[in-house]
PDB file of C-alpha atoms in Angstrom:
ATOM      1  CA  SER W   1     106.878 137.739 118.678  1.00 63.00           C
ATOM      2  CA  PHE W   2     109.682 137.424 115.873  1.00 72.00           C
ATOM      3  CA  TRP W   3     110.571 133.915 117.157  1.00 77.00           C
ATOM      4  CA  LEU W   4     106.729 132.930 117.753  1.00 81.00           C
ATOM      5  CA  SER W   5     105.953 133.908 114.309  1.00 84.00           C
ATOM      6  CA  ARG W   6     108.941 131.912 112.898  1.00 84.00           C
ATOM      7  CA  TYR W   7     108.054 128.841 115.091  1.00 84.00           C
ATOM      8  CA  ALA W   8     104.147 129.221 113.699  1.00 87.00           C
ATOM      9  CA  LEU W   9     105.430 129.390 110.295  1.00 89.00           C
ATOM     10  CA  LEU W  10     107.759 126.247 110.486  1.00 87.00           C
ATOM     11  CA  THR W  11     104.876 124.459 112.394  1.00 88.00           C
ATOM     12  CA  ALA W  12     102.390 125.099 109.618  1.00 90.00           C
ATOM     13  CA  SER W  13     104.704 124.155 106.911  1.00 91.00           C
ATOM     14  CA  THR W  14     105.693 120.866 108.432  1.00 87.00           C
ATOM     15  CA  PHE W  15     101.955 120.169 108.718  1.00 89.00           C
ATOM     16  CA  VAL W  16     101.330 120.985 105.248  1.00 92.00           C
ATOM     17  CA  VAL W  17     104.232 118.986 104.019  1.00 89.00           C
ATOM     18  CA  CYS W  18     103.264 116.107 106.169  1.00 87.00           C
ATOM     19  CA  LEU W  19      99.614 116.208 104.844  1.00 90.00           C
ATOM     20  CA  ILE W  20     100.614 116.249 101.132  1.00 91.00           C
ATOM     21  CA  ARG W  21     103.161 113.411 101.813  1.00 87.00           C
ATOM     22  CA  SER W  22     100.363 111.164 103.298  1.00 87.00           C
ATOM     23  CA  VAL W  23      98.025 111.949 100.827  1.00 90.00           C
ATOM     24  CA  VAL W  24     100.269 111.282  98.012  1.00 91.00           C
ATOM     25  CA  PHE W  25     101.430 108.071  99.391  1.00 88.00           C
ATOM     26  CA  MET W  26      98.229 106.649 100.272  1.00 88.00           C
ATOM     27  CA  ALA W  27      96.796 107.435  96.818  1.00 90.00           C
ATOM     28  CA  PHE W  28      99.763 105.677  95.053  1.00 90.00           C
ATOM     29  CA  ALA W  29      99.290 102.843  97.502  1.00 87.00           C
ATOM     30  CA  ARG W  30      95.362 102.516  96.774  1.00 88.00           C
ATOM     31  CA  ARG W  31      96.084 102.475  93.070  1.00 90.00           C
ATOM     32  CA  THR W  32      98.610  99.918  93.291  1.00 87.00           C
ATOM     33  CA  SER W  33      96.374  97.552  95.439  1.00 87.00           C
ATOM     34  CA  GLN W  34      93.314  98.304  92.973  1.00 88.00           C
ATOM     35  CA  ASN W  35      95.548  97.161  90.203  1.00 89.00           C
ATOM     36  CA  MET W  36      96.596  94.166  91.773  1.00 88.00           C
ATOM     37  CA  HIS W  37      93.219  93.097  92.661  1.00 88.00           C
ATOM     38  CA  GLU W  38      91.865  93.743  89.093  1.00 88.00           C
ATOM     39  CA  ARG W  39      94.740  91.433  87.709  1.00 88.00           C
ATOM     40  CA  MET W  40      94.138  88.861  90.398  1.00 87.00           C
ATOM     41  CA  LEU W  41      90.530  88.635  89.730  1.00 87.00           C
ATOM     42  CA  ALA W  42      90.900  88.712  86.028  1.00 86.00           C
ATOM     43  CA  ARG W  43      93.466  85.806  86.047  1.00 87.00           C
ATOM     44  CA  ALA W  44      91.312  83.657  88.296  1.00 86.00           C
ATOM     45  CA  LEU W  45      88.280  84.090  86.140  1.00 85.00           C
ATOM     46  CA  ARG W  46      90.297  82.980  83.048  1.00 85.00           C
ATOM     47  CA  ALA W  47      92.122  80.050  85.035  1.00 86.00           C
ATOM     48  CA  PRO W  48      91.198  76.799  83.432  1.00 84.00           C
ATOM     49  CA  VAL W  49      89.221  74.591  85.694  1.00 81.00           C
ATOM     50  CA  ASN W  50      90.847  71.189  85.013  1.00 78.00           C
ATOM     51  CA  ILE W  51      94.451  72.310  85.600  1.00 79.00           C
ATOM     52  CA  TYR W  52      93.584  74.969  88.305  1.00 82.00           C
ATOM     53  CA  PHE W  53      90.561  74.777  90.391  1.00 81.00           C
ATOM     54  CA  ASP W  54      90.256  70.986  90.188  1.00 79.00           C
ATOM     55  CA  THR W  55      93.663  70.892  91.720  1.00 79.00           C
ATOM     56  CA  VAL W  56      94.423  73.845  93.930  1.00 80.00           C
ATOM     57  CA  PRO W  57      92.466  73.911  97.155  1.00 77.00           C
ATOM     58  CA  THR W  58      89.591  76.404  97.617  1.00 77.00           C
ATOM     59  CA  SER W  59      90.721  77.479 100.863  1.00 72.00           C
ATOM     60  CA  GLN W  60      94.350  78.515  99.250  1.00 78.00           C
ATOM     61  CA  ILE W  61      92.605  80.670  96.571  1.00 82.00           C
ATOM     62  CA  LEU W  62      90.157  82.280  99.181  1.00 80.00           C
ATOM     63  CA  ASN W  63      93.193  82.908 101.674  1.00 78.00           C
ATOM     64  CA  ARG W  64      95.190  84.760  98.940  1.00 83.00           C
ATOM     65  CA  LEU W  65      91.980  86.744  97.831  1.00 83.00           C
ATOM     66  CA  SER W  66      91.102  87.698 101.575  1.00 83.00           C
ATOM     67  CA  LYS W  67      93.755  87.879 103.906  1.00 80.00           C
ATOM     68  CA  ASP W  68      96.833  88.412 101.735  1.00 84.00           C
ATOM     69  CA  LEU W  69      94.774  91.187  99.725  1.00 86.00           C
ATOM     70  CA  ASP W  70      93.645  92.684 102.907  1.00 86.00           C
ATOM     71  CA  VAL W  71      97.225  93.171 103.887  1.00 86.00           C
ATOM     72  CA  VAL W  72      98.184  94.765 100.688  1.00 86.00           C
ATOM     73  CA  ASP W  73      95.144  97.056 100.905  1.00 86.00           C
ATOM     74  CA  THR W  74      95.700  98.078 104.669  1.00 84.00           C
ATOM     75  CA  MET W  75      98.647  97.058 106.481  1.00 85.00           C
ATOM     76  CA  LEU W  76     101.348  97.255 103.960  1.00 86.00           C
ATOM     77  CA  PRO W  77     100.743 100.925 102.964  1.00 87.00           C
ATOM     78  CA  HIS W  78     100.940 102.019 106.783  1.00 85.00           C
ATOM     79  CA  TYR W  79     104.076 100.236 107.516  1.00 85.00           C
ATOM     80  CA  LEU W  80     105.637 101.437 104.445  1.00 86.00           C
ATOM     81  CA  LEU W  81     104.664 105.125 105.452  1.00 86.00           C
ATOM     82  CA  GLU W  82     106.113 104.497 108.794  1.00 85.00           C
ATOM     83  CA  PHE W  83     109.302 103.043 107.618  1.00 84.00           C
ATOM     84  CA  PHE W  84     110.239 106.093 105.632  1.00 85.00           C
ATOM     85  CA  GLN W  85     109.350 108.256 108.231  1.00 86.00           C
ATOM     86  CA  ASP W  86     110.983 106.720 110.812  1.00 85.00           C
ATOM     87  CA  TRP W  87     114.237 105.994 109.162  1.00 85.00           C
ATOM     88  CA  GLY W  88     114.207 109.693 107.814  1.00 86.00           C
ATOM     89  CA  PHE W  89     114.151 110.980 111.329  1.00 86.00           C
ATOM     90  CA  LEU W  90     116.760 108.484 112.253  1.00 86.00           C
ATOM     91  CA  PHE W  91     119.226 109.718 109.721  1.00 89.00           C
ATOM     92  CA  GLY W  92     118.755 113.280 110.363  1.00 87.00           C
ATOM     93  CA  THR W  93     118.775 112.857 114.218  1.00 86.00           C
ATOM     94  CA  PHE W  94     122.238 111.199 113.840  1.00 86.00           C
ATOM     95  CA  VAL W  95     123.739 113.744 111.449  1.00 88.00           C
ATOM     96  CA  VAL W  96     122.961 116.229 114.063  1.00 86.00           C
ATOM     97  CA  VAL W  97     124.504 114.298 116.819  1.00 86.00           C
ATOM     98  CA  ALA W  98     127.492 113.454 114.815  1.00 86.00           C
ATOM     99  CA  TRP W  99     127.804 117.328 113.885  1.00 86.00           C
ATOM    100  CA  LYS W 100     127.958 118.247 117.897  1.00 84.00           C
ATOM    101  CA  ALA W 101     129.825 115.272 119.085  1.00 84.00           C
ATOM    102  CA  PRO W 102     132.113 113.967 116.280  1.00 86.00           C
ATOM    103  CA  PRO W 103     134.028 111.378 118.482  1.00 86.00           C
ATOM    104  CA  VAL W 104     130.656 109.205 118.608  1.00 86.00           C
ATOM    105  CA  LEU W 105     131.350 108.149 115.026  1.00 85.00           C
ATOM    106  CA  ALA W 106     134.306 105.902 116.462  1.00 87.00           C
ATOM    107  CA  VAL W 107     131.768 103.520 117.713  1.00 88.00           C
ATOM    108  CA  LEU W 108     129.626 103.617 114.625  1.00 85.00           C
ATOM    109  CA  PRO W 109     131.354 100.720 112.650  1.00 88.00           C
ATOM    110  CA  PHE W 110     131.023  98.413 115.471  1.00 89.00           C
ATOM    111  CA  CYS W 111     127.458  99.193 116.558  1.00 87.00           C
ATOM    112  CA  ALA W 112     126.453  99.052 112.696  1.00 87.00           C
ATOM    113  CA  LEU W 113     127.761  95.463 112.392  1.00 91.00           C
ATOM    114  CA  ALA W 114     125.953  94.309 115.615  1.00 89.00           C
ATOM    115  CA  PHE W 115     123.007  95.823 114.350  1.00 86.00           C
ATOM    116  CA  ALA W 116     123.086  94.283 111.041  1.00 87.00           C
ATOM    117  CA  LYS W 117     123.494  90.863 112.657  1.00 89.00           C
ATOM    118  CA  VAL W 118     120.618  91.528 115.074  1.00 87.00           C
ATOM    119  CA  ARG W 119     118.077  92.856 112.318  1.00 84.00           C
ATOM    120  CA  ALA W 120     119.012  89.903 109.688  1.00 86.00           C
ATOM    121  CA  CYS W 121     118.501  87.321 112.383  1.00 88.00           C
ATOM    122  CA  TYR W 122     115.123  88.886 113.611  1.00 85.00           C
ATOM    123  CA  MET W 123     113.974  89.451 109.717  1.00 82.00           C
ATOM    124  CA  ALA W 124     114.849  85.927 108.666  1.00 84.00           C
ATOM    125  CA  THR W 125     112.995  84.348 111.512  1.00 86.00           C
ATOM    126  CA  SER W 126     110.058  86.950 111.574  1.00 81.00           C
ATOM    127  CA  ARG W 127     109.568  86.340 107.722  1.00 79.00           C
ATOM    128  CA  GLU W 128     109.474  82.396 108.015  1.00 83.00           C
ATOM    129  CA  LEU W 129     107.003  82.479 110.893  1.00 83.00           C
ATOM    130  CA  LYS W 130     104.807  84.759 108.901  1.00 78.00           C
ATOM    131  CA  ARG W 131     105.084  82.544 105.913  1.00 79.00           C
ATOM    132  CA  LEU W 132     104.288  79.482 108.048  1.00 83.00           C
ATOM    133  CA  GLU W 133     101.404  81.480 109.631  1.00 80.00           C
ATOM    134  CA  ALA W 134      99.906  81.832 106.287  1.00 76.00           C
ATOM    135  CA  THR W 135     100.408  78.236 105.289  1.00 79.00           C
ATOM    136  CA  THR W 136      98.775  77.014 108.513  1.00 82.00           C
ATOM    137  CA  ARG W 137      95.970  79.208 107.873  1.00 80.00           C
ATOM    138  CA  SER W 138      94.777  77.564 104.572  1.00 76.00           C
ATOM    139  CA  PRO W 139      93.878  74.165 106.452  1.00 82.00           C
ATOM    140  CA  LEU W 140      91.749  76.121 108.871  1.00 82.00           C
ATOM    141  CA  LEU W 141      89.704  77.587 106.192  1.00 79.00           C
ATOM    142  CA  ALA W 142      89.552  74.063 104.539  1.00 80.00           C
ATOM    143  CA  THR W 143      87.999  72.204 107.272  1.00 83.00           C
ATOM    144  CA  LEU W 144      85.588  75.150 107.879  1.00 82.00           C
ATOM    145  CA  SER W 145      84.495  75.024 104.408  1.00 80.00           C
ATOM    146  CA  GLU W 146      84.468  71.216 104.601  1.00 82.00           C
ATOM    147  CA  ALA W 147      82.234  71.088 107.790  1.00 84.00           C
ATOM    148  CA  LEU W 148      79.981  73.678 106.436  1.00 82.00           C
ATOM    149  CA  GLU W 149      79.273  71.895 103.041  1.00 82.00           C
ATOM    150  CA  GLY W 150      79.130  68.449 104.869  1.00 84.00           C
ATOM    151  CA  LEU W 151      77.197  69.532 107.924  1.00 83.00           C
ATOM    152  CA  THR W 152      74.234  67.057 107.072  1.00 84.00           C
ATOM    153  CA  SER W 153      76.637  64.048 106.677  1.00 85.00           C
ATOM    154  CA  ILE W 154      78.596  65.246 109.627  1.00 83.00           C
ATOM    155  CA  ARG W 155      75.400  65.036 111.927  1.00 85.00           C
ATOM    156  CA  ALA W 156      74.171  61.978 110.267  1.00 85.00           C
ATOM    157  CA  LEU W 157      77.534  59.999 111.008  1.00 84.00           C
ATOM    158  CA  ARG W 158      77.938  61.733 114.465  1.00 85.00           C
ATOM    159  CA  LEU W 159      81.357  63.075 113.498  1.00 84.00           C
ATOM    160  CA  GLY W 160      81.196  66.376 115.096  1.00 84.00           C
ATOM    161  CA  ALA W 161      83.587  65.685 117.765  1.00 87.00           C
ATOM    162  CA  ALA W 162      86.096  64.510 115.411  1.00 87.00           C
ATOM    163  CA  PHE W 163      85.785  67.606 113.395  1.00 85.00           C
ATOM    164  CA  GLU W 164      86.320  69.617 116.422  1.00 87.00           C
ATOM    165  CA  ARG W 165      89.493  67.810 117.370  1.00 89.00           C
ATOM    166  CA  ARG W 166      90.593  68.273 113.783  1.00 87.00           C
ATOM    167  CA  PHE W 167      89.798  71.983 113.955  1.00 86.00           C
ATOM    168  CA  ALA W 168      91.611  72.387 117.285  1.00 88.00           C
ATOM    169  CA  ARG W 169      94.625  70.950 116.319  1.00 88.00           C
ATOM    170  CA  GLN W 170      94.978  72.977 113.211  1.00 86.00           C
ATOM    171  CA  ALA W 171      94.063  76.180 115.429  1.00 86.00           C
ATOM    172  CA  GLU W 172      96.869  75.357 117.889  1.00 87.00           C
ATOM    173  CA  ALA W 173      99.549  74.983 115.292  1.00 85.00           C
ATOM    174  CA  ASN W 174      98.369  78.439 113.877  1.00 82.00           C
ATOM    175  CA  GLY W 175      98.176  79.851 117.185  1.00 82.00           C
ATOM    176  CA  THR W 176     101.707  78.614 118.181  1.00 84.00           C
ATOM    177  CA  LEU W 177     103.420  80.646 115.312  1.00 82.00           C
ATOM    178  CA  PHE W 178     101.602  83.778 116.837  1.00 78.00           C
ATOM    179  CA  TRP W 179     103.286  82.997 120.339  1.00 82.00           C
ATOM    180  CA  HIS W 180     106.416  82.573 118.773  1.00 83.00           C
ATOM    181  CA  SER W 181     106.138  86.165 116.925  1.00 79.00           C
ATOM    182  CA  PHE W 182     105.313  87.752 120.329  1.00 80.00           C
ATOM    183  CA  VAL W 183     108.265  86.200 121.944  1.00 83.00           C
ATOM    184  CA  LEU W 184     110.751  86.972 119.281  1.00 83.00           C
ATOM    185  CA  LEU W 185     109.884  90.853 119.703  1.00 81.00           C
ATOM    186  CA  PRO W 186     111.143  91.412 123.035  1.00 84.00           C
ATOM    187  CA  TRP W 187     114.332  89.421 121.872  1.00 86.00           C
ATOM    188  CA  MET W 188     114.882  92.050 119.255  1.00 85.00           C
ATOM    189  CA  ILE W 189     114.118  94.908 121.422  1.00 84.00           C
ATOM    190  CA  GLY W 190     116.367  94.174 124.287  1.00 86.00           C
ATOM    191  CA  ARG W 191     119.240  93.867 121.757  1.00 87.00           C
ATOM    192  CA  VAL W 192     118.619  96.980 119.766  1.00 87.00           C
ATOM    193  CA  ASP W 193     118.202  98.972 123.001  1.00 86.00           C
ATOM    194  CA  GLY W 194     121.393  97.667 124.101  1.00 88.00           C
ATOM    195  CA  ILE W 195     123.155  98.982 120.777  1.00 88.00           C
ATOM    196  CA  GLY W 196     121.070 102.393 121.342  1.00 86.00           C
ATOM    197  CA  SER W 197     122.712 102.817 124.916  1.00 88.00           C
ATOM    198  CA  ILE W 198     126.157 102.340 123.481  1.00 89.00           C
ATOM    199  CA  PHE W 199     125.614 105.278 121.507  1.00 87.00           C
ATOM    200  CA  VAL W 200     124.224 107.206 124.481  1.00 87.00           C
ATOM    201  CA  LEU W 201     127.243 106.619 126.187  1.00 88.00           C
ATOM    202  CA  ALA W 202     129.755 107.325 123.525  1.00 88.00           C
ATOM    203  CA  THR W 203     127.688 110.681 123.065  1.00 87.00           C
ATOM    204  CA  ALA W 204     128.072 111.215 126.703  1.00 85.00           C
ATOM    205  CA  LEU W 205     132.003 110.487 126.794  1.00 87.00           C
ATOM    206  CA  SER W 206     132.198 112.698 123.623  1.00 86.00           C
ATOM    207  CA  MET W 207     130.957 115.891 125.371  1.00 83.00           C
ATOM    208  CA  VAL W 208     133.094 115.053 128.321  1.00 83.00           C
ATOM    209  CA  PHE W 209     136.209 115.126 125.965  1.00 84.00           C
ATOM    210  CA  LEU W 210     134.894 118.141 123.932  1.00 82.00           C
ATOM    211  CA  ARG W 211     134.061 120.209 127.321  1.00 79.00           C
ATOM    212  CA  ALA W 212     136.848 122.541 126.465  1.00 76.00           C
ATOM    213  CA  THR W 213     135.677 123.464 122.875  1.00 79.00           C
ATOM    214  CA  SER W 214     131.946 122.765 123.163  1.00 77.00           C
ATOM    215  CA  THR W 215     129.115 124.680 124.710  1.00 81.00           C
ATOM    216  CA  PRO W 216     126.501 123.606 127.112  1.00 82.00           C
ATOM    217  CA  VAL W 217     123.825 124.227 124.516  1.00 82.00           C
ATOM    218  CA  ALA W 218     125.515 121.764 122.039  1.00 82.00           C
ATOM    219  CA  GLY W 219     125.796 119.256 124.656  1.00 82.00           C
ATOM    220  CA  ALA W 220     122.395 119.246 125.512  1.00 84.00           C
ATOM    221  CA  LEU W 221     121.107 119.371 122.026  1.00 84.00           C
ATOM    222  CA  ALA W 222     123.268 116.275 121.149  1.00 85.00           C
ATOM    223  CA  PHE W 223     122.248 114.412 124.382  1.00 83.00           C
ATOM    224  CA  THR W 224     118.646 115.106 123.708  1.00 85.00           C
ATOM    225  CA  PHE W 225     118.845 114.051 120.264  1.00 85.00           C
ATOM    226  CA  ILE W 226     120.443 110.797 120.963  1.00 85.00           C
ATOM    227  CA  MET W 227     118.105 109.931 123.538  1.00 85.00           C
ATOM    228  CA  ASN W 228     115.339 110.320 120.971  1.00 85.00           C
ATOM    229  CA  TRP W 229     117.396 108.457 118.553  1.00 86.00           C
ATOM    230  CA  THR W 230     117.688 105.522 120.849  1.00 84.00           C
ATOM    231  CA  SER W 231     113.845 105.359 121.744  1.00 80.00           C
ATOM    232  CA  LYS W 232     112.922 105.590 118.091  1.00 84.00           C
ATOM    233  CA  LEU W 233     115.789 102.782 116.868  1.00 84.00           C
ATOM    234  CA  GLN W 234     113.771  99.690 117.786  1.00 80.00           C
ATOM    235  CA  TRP W 235     110.481 100.859 116.595  1.00 82.00           C
ATOM    236  CA  ALA W 236     111.927 101.702 113.500  1.00 84.00           C
ATOM    237  CA  VAL W 237     113.644  98.369 113.108  1.00 83.00           C
ATOM    238  CA  ARG W 238     110.169  96.558 113.900  1.00 80.00           C
ATOM    239  CA  GLN W 239     108.318  98.606 111.301  1.00 81.00           C
ATOM    240  CA  SER W 240     111.003  98.045 108.666  1.00 82.00           C
ATOM    241  CA  ILE W 241     110.929  94.299 109.433  1.00 80.00           C
ATOM    242  CA  GLU W 242     106.944  94.307 109.500  1.00 79.00           C
ATOM    243  CA  ALA W 243     106.878  96.161 106.084  1.00 82.00           C
ATOM    244  CA  GLU W 244     109.355  93.614 104.697  1.00 79.00           C
ATOM    245  CA  ASN W 245     107.257  90.650 106.313  1.00 76.00           C
ATOM    246  CA  TYR W 246     103.972  92.018 104.778  1.00 81.00           C
ATOM    247  CA  LEU W 247     105.728  92.033 101.482  1.00 82.00           C
ATOM    248  CA  THR W 248     105.197  88.253 101.348  1.00 78.00           C
ATOM    249  CA  SER W 249     101.547  88.791 101.051  1.00 82.00           C
ATOM    250  CA  VAL W 250     102.344  90.523  97.752  1.00 85.00           C
ATOM    251  CA  GLU W 251     104.522  87.529  96.705  1.00 82.00           C
ATOM    252  CA  ARG W 252     101.499  85.054  97.496  1.00 82.00           C
ATOM    253  CA  CYS W 253      99.159  87.306  95.443  1.00 84.00           C
ATOM    254  CA  GLU W 254     101.691  87.333  92.620  1.00 84.00           C
ATOM    255  CA  HIS W 255     101.023  83.703  92.425  1.00 80.00           C
ATOM    256  CA  PHE W 256      98.023  84.521  90.270  1.00 84.00           C
ATOM    257  CA  ASP W 257     100.232  85.757  87.636  1.00 84.00           C
ATOM    258  CA  ARG W 258     101.896  82.328  87.205  1.00 84.00           C
ATOM    259  CA  ILE W 259      98.331  80.621  86.359  1.00 84.00           C
ATOM    260  CA  PRO W 260      97.935  79.491  82.969  1.00 82.00           C
ATOM    261  CA  GLN W 261      95.121  81.244  81.082  1.00 82.00           C
ATOM    262  CA  GLU W 262      92.333  79.925  78.941  1.00 79.00           C
ATOM    263  CA  ALA W 263      92.553  81.408  75.471  1.00 71.00           C
ATOM    264  CA  GLU W 264      89.867  83.550  74.147  1.00 66.00           C
ATOM    265  CA  PRO W 265      87.573  81.959  71.363  1.00 56.00           C
ATOM    266  CA  HIS W 266      89.133  84.052  68.469  1.00 57.00           C
ATOM    267  CA  GLU W 267      92.747  83.015  69.742  1.00 57.00           C
ATOM    268  CA  VAL W 268      91.955  79.263  69.646  1.00 53.00           C
ATOM    269  CA  PRO W 269      93.181  77.764  66.418  1.00 55.00           C
ATOM    270  CA  GLY W 270      90.458  76.450  64.249  1.00 50.00           C
ATOM    271  CA  ALA W 271      87.458  78.445  66.179  1.00 55.00           C
ATOM    272  CA  SER W 272      85.688  79.797  63.373  1.00 56.00           C
ATOM    273  CA  VAL W 273      82.412  80.626  65.367  1.00 57.00           C
ATOM    274  CA  ALA W 274      82.286  82.814  68.564  1.00 59.00           C
ATOM    275  CA  PRO W 275      79.882  81.771  71.354  1.00 60.00           C
ATOM    276  CA  ILE W 276      78.036  84.835  70.684  1.00 63.00           C
ATOM    277  CA  GLU W 277      77.306  83.600  67.164  1.00 66.00           C
ATOM    278  CA  LEU W 278      76.100  80.361  68.559  1.00 62.00           C
ATOM    279  CA  LEU W 279      73.656  82.153  70.949  1.00 64.00           C
ATOM    280  CA  ALA W 280      72.479  84.310  68.323  1.00 69.00           C
ATOM    281  CA  ALA W 281      71.588  81.169  66.104  1.00 66.00           C
ATOM    282  CA  ALA W 282      69.797  79.617  68.872  1.00 62.00           C
ATOM    283  CA  GLU W 283      67.732  82.766  69.434  1.00 65.00           C
ATOM    284  CA  GLU W 284      66.729  82.641  65.692  1.00 68.00           C
ATOM    285  CA  GLY W 285      65.643  79.308  65.706  1.00 63.00           C
ATOM    286  CA  ALA W 286      68.495  77.278  64.570  1.00 62.00           C
ATOM    287  CA  GLN W 287      70.161  74.062  66.301  1.00 61.00           C
ATOM    288  CA  PRO W 288      73.829  74.616  66.719  1.00 57.00           C
ATOM    289  CA  ALA W 289      75.528  71.430  68.022  1.00 62.00           C
ATOM    290  CA  VAL W 290      78.756  69.913  69.119  1.00 68.00           C
ATOM    291  CA  GLU W 291      80.118  66.852  67.372  1.00 71.00           C
ATOM    292  CA  PHE W 292      82.587  64.545  69.267  1.00 76.00           C
ATOM    293  CA  ARG W 293      84.913  62.558  67.129  1.00 81.00           C
ATOM    294  CA  ALA W 294      87.484  59.866  68.316  1.00 85.00           C
ATOM    295  CA  VAL W 295      86.986  61.224  72.054  1.00 84.00           C
ATOM    296  CA  SER W 296      88.393  59.116  74.985  1.00 85.00           C
ATOM    297  CA  VAL W 297      88.344  60.031  78.640  1.00 82.00           C
ATOM    298  CA  ARG W 298      89.943  58.771  81.767  1.00 80.00           C
ATOM    299  CA  TYR W 299      90.370  59.780  85.668  1.00 73.00           C
ATOM    300  CA  ARG W 300      92.770  62.651  86.223  1.00 67.00           C
ATOM    301  CA  PRO W 301      96.232  61.190  87.685  1.00 63.00           C
ATOM    302  CA  ARG W 302      96.740  62.000  91.473  1.00 55.00           C
TER     303      ARG W 302
END
């Protein structure tokens, strides 16, 4: 009864702490995503037509306001929460193993170096694949938008087959990057599991060397924890790299912060009459007008 009550109290405390942690983290993530969405929308609405909307493809704007913002809303908070949870578990588990089997620390520098190289290679490749996938997605949206807007002309000129071939090429280019991402994952898992196996071997040898001073309970504890540590390592690496890859969507959303903004009427030098005043004058029967003097126009240079 004593141990059962303590175990029940520990389980309930863990549940409460995990619940509070998840609620607080998701609340901060939701607030951050909401602020980013409001800032992106405000800057897009204030962007000048002549130097932004006339030069930037509509598909690129929609891509950032749809797919990238959806990643920031849903995927990134999930992976960040998993990242903190998994790496906290790995750190605590390894501390227990090092406490019960200190000789395992002898292989730590070599395994850490190999782990850092594997993770750096996987991270750089995966990040570039994500970036290229986002880049090849924009032409897909552009082709679909063009087809919908010019559907009458496409049918009249019988260009449906040409648009289908064009869309198929773009979809193949985008899908190829997904295939490379799936192939890259087993490459990383095999190497990380190999590093974890070295730690398992080192733990087993450590318990053999310490059999005169260690107890069977300590050996079983260390071996159980290192097995759990090994099985969790490749998943934690994947979660951390996925979280970092999804941060590229934040980088793409921050593109809106670099858009030049149109000035408010009261901020324009020489603007003495606000649009609301012109509207009020028109409603009262007056005839406001805009006068052009010494105006010349030309086509925009491409």
